[in-house]
Coordinates of C-alpha atoms in Angstrom, one line a residue:
X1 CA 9.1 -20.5 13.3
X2 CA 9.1 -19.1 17.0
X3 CA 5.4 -19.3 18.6
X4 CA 5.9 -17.1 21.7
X5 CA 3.9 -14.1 21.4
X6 CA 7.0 -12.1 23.4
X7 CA 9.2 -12.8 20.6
X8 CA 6.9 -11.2 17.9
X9 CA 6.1 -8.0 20.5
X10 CA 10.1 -7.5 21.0
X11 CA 10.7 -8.0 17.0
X12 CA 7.9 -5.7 16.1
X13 CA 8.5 -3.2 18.5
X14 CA 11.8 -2.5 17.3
X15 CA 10.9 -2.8 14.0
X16 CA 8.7 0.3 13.6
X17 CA 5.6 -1.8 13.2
X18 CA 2.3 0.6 13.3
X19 CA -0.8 -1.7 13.1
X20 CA -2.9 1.4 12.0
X21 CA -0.9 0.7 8.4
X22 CA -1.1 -3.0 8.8
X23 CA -4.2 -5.3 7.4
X24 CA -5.8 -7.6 7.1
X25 CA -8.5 -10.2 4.9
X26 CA -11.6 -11.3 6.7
X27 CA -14.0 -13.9 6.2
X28 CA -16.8 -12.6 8.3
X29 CA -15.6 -12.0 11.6
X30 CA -12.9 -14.5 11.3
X31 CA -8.8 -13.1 9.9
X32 CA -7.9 -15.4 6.9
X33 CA -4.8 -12.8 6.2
X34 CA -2.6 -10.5 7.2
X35 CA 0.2 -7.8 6.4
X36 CA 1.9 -6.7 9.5
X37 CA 4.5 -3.1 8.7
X38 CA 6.9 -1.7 10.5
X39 CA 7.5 1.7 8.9
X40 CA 10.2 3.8 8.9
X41 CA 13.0 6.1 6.6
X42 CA 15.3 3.9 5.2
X43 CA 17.7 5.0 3.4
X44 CA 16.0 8.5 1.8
X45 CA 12.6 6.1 1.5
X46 CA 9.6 6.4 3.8
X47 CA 9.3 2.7 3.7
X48 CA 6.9 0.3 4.4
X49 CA 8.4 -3.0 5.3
X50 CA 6.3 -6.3 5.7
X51 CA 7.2 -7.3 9.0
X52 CA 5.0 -10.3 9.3
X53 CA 2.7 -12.5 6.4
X54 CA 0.0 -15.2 7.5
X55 CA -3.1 -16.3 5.0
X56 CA -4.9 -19.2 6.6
X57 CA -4.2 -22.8 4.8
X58 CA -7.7 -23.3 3.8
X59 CA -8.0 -19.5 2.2
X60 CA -4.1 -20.2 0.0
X61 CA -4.1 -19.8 -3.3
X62 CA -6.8 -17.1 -3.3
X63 CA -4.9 -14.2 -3.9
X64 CA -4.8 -13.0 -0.4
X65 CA -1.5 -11.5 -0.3
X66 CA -2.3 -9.6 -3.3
X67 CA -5.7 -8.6 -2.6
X68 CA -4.2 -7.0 0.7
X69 CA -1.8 -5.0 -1.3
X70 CA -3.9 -3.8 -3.5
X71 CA -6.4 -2.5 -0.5
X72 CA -3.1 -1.1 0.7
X73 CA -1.3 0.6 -1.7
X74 CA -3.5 3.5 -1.8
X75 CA -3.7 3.7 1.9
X76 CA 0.4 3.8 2.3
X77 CA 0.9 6.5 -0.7
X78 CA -1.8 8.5 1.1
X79 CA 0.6 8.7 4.5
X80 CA 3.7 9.8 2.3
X81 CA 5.3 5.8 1.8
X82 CA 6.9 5.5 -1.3
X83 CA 8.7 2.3 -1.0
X84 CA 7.5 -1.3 0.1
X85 CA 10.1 -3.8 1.5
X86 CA 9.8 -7.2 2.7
X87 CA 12.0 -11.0 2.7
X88 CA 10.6 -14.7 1.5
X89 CA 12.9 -17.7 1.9
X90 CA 14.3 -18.6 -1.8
X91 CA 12.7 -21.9 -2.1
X92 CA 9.0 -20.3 -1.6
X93 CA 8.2 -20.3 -4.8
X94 CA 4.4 -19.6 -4.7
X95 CA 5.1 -16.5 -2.7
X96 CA 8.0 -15.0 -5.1
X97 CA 5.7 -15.3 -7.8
X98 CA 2.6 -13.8 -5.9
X99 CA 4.9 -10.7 -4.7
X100 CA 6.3 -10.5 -8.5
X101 CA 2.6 -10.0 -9.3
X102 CA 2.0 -7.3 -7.3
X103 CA 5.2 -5.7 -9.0
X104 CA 8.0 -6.4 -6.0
X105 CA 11.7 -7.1 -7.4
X106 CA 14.0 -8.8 -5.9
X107 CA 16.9 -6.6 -4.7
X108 CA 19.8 -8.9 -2.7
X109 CA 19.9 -12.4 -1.7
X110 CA 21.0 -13.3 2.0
X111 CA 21.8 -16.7 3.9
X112 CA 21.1 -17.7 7.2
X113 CA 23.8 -19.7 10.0
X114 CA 23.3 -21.3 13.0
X115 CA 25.8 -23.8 14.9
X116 CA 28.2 -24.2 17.4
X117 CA 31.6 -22.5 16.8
X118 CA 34.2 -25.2 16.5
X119 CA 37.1 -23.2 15.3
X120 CA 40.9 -23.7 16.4
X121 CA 40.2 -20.3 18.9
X122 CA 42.8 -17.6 20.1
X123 CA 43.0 -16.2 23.5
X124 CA 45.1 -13.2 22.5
X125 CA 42.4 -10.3 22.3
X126 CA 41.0 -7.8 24.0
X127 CA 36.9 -7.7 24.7
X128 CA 35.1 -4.4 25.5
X129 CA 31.6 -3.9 25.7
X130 CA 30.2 -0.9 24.7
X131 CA 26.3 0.9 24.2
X132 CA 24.7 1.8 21.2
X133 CA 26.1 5.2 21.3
X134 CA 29.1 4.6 21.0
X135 CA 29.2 3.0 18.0
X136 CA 30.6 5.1 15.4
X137 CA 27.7 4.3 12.3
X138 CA 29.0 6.0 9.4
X139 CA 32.3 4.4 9.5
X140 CA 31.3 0.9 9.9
X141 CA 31.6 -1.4 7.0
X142 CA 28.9 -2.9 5.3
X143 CA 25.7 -0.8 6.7
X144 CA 23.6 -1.0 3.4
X145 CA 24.2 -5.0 3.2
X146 CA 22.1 -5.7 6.3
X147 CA 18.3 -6.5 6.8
X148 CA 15.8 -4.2 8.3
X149 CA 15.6 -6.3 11.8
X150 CA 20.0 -6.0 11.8
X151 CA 20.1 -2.5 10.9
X152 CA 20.8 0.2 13.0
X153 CA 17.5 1.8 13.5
X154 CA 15.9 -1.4 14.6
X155 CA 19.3 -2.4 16.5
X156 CA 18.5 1.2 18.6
X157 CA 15.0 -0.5 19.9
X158 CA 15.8 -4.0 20.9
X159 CA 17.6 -5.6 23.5
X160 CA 21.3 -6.7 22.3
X161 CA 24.9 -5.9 23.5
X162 CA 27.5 -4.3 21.7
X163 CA 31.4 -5.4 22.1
X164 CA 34.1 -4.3 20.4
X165 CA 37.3 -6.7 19.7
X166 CA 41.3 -5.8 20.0
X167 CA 44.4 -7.1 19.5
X168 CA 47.3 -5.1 21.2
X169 CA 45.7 -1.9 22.1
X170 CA 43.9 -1.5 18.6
X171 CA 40.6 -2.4 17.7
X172 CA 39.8 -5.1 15.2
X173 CA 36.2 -5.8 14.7
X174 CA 33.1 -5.6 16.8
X175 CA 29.6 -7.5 17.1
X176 CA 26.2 -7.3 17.8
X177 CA 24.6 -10.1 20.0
X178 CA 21.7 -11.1 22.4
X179 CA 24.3 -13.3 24.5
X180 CA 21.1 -15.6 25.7
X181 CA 19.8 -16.7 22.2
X182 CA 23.3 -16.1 20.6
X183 CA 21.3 -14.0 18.0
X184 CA 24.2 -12.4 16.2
X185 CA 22.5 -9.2 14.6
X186 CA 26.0 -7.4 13.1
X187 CA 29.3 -8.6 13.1
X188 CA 32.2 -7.2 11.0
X189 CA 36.6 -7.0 10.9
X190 CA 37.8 -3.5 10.3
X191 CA 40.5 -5.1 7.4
X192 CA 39.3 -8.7 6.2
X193 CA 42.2 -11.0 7.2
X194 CA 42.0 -14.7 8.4
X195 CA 44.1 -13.3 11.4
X196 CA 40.8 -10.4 12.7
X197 CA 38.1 -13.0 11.8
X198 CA 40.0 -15.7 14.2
X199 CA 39.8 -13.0 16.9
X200 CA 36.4 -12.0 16.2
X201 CA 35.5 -15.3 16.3
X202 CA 36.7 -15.7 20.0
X203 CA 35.5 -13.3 21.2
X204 CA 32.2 -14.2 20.2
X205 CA 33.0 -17.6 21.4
X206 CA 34.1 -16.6 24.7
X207 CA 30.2 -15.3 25.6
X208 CA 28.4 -17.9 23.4
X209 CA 29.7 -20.6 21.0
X210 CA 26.0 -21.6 19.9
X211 CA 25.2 -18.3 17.8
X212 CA 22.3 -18.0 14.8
X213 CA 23.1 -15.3 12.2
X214 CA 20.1 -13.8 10.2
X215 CA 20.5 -12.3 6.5
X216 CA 24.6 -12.4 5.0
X217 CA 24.7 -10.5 2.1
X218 CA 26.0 -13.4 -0.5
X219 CA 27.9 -10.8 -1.9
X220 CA 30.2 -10.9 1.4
X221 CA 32.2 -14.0 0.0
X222 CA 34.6 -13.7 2.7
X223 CA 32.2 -13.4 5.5
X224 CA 30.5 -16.4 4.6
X225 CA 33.4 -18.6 4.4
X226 CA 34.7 -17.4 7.4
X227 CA 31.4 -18.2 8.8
X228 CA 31.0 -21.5 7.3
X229 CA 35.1 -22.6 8.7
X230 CA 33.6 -21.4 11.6
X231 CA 31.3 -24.4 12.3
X232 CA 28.0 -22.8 11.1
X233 CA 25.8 -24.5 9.0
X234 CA 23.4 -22.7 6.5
X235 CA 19.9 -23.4 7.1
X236 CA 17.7 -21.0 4.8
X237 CA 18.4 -18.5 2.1
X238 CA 16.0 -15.4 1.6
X239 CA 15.4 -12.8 -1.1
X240 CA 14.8 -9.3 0.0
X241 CA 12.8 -7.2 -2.8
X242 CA 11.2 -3.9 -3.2
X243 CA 8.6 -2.3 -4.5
X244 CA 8.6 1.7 -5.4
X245 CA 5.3 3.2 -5.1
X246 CA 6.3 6.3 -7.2

């Protein structure tokens, strides 16, 4: 988990966070817990999504989490939210079963890459970098399947690059990257052939071959296995469940 305080400020900020909806558990004077929300409309729900979790280790398995919610429920349906959002890594059990408490379901199931690309690579493409605003949003594939932090409303906030990829004049794919972490935050082909992926995949190669990818969809079969032939190894998997407040 990243300890620099400037990764959290960047992340947050282009999440939505608003710390007058987030809270927190004290002991005293002294935070044992927190709920940090970004907030935001997503789709057609004024959503509250839980940006950021921490209980102290000596104050687990008090009910912290829970406790919060239930201070905060009331709070979030009195500013208009009607849906809560948030991620835990699969293997968490403790914390599935604490958010299952509080009444969240779980809604899609996504895996996480990181690696150096070690694919047989093409030279024969064409790489264009473009801005934000001219990415055409309601035509690219796959918009629903991403996570809050890779969507397009957090993407608008943070500081990545956008390229496009061709192959003789027409474009193929396109992807969304921080070229000094390698963070990949989108990446998609326009028709889902080995021959697009290949290209994609030099392209991204030609500005970094170490790249992390955050939150595939497992229902995107053939993204996965491109990304695994790719080199990339799967380090967590994460749940991402809801909870409508009314």
């Amino acid at each position: 988990m990243p300890i620099d305080h400037d990764f959290y400020r960047e992340r947050w900020e282009a999440a939505g966070v608003q710390y007058n909806l987030s809270y927190g558990m004290f002991d005293g004077d002294k935070l044992v817990g927190f709920i940090i929300n970004a907030i935001d409309n997503r789709p057609g729900y004024l959503t509250a999504y839980n940006s950021g979790t921490g209980v102290i280790p000596k104050y687990r398995g008090q009910r912290i989490v829970k406790s919060i919610y239930d201070y905060a429920i009331p709070e979030l349906l009195k500013n208009g939210i009607t849906k809560c959002q948030l991620e835990v890594i699969t293997e968490n059990e403790k914390a599935i079963k604490s958010y299952e408490g509080i009444g969240f379901k779980k809604c899609k199931h996504y895996k996480c890459f990181k690696g150096e690309i070690t694919l047989n690579l093409q030279s024969d493409f064409d790489l264009k970098k473009v801005s934000y605003n001219d990415m055409n949003w309601e035509v690219l594939p796959n918009q629903n399947l991403y996570s809050w932090d890779n969507q397009k409303e957090s993407l608008a906030k943070a500081n990545f690059e956008y390229y496009q990829v061709g192959v003789e004049g027409k474009i193929q794919s396109y992807f969304i990257m921080n070229s000094e972490t390698g963070y990949i935050a989108q990446l998609e082909v326009f028709k889902d052939s080995p021959l697009q992926w290949l290209s994609l995949f030099s392209a991204i190669q030609s500005i970094n071959k170490d790249v992390r990818i955050n939150n595939i969809d497992d229902s995107l079969t053939s993204k996965i296995n491109t990304v695994t032939s790719a080199g990339l190894k799967n380090t967590v998997n994460q749940y991402e469940m809801e909870l409508y407040l009314k």
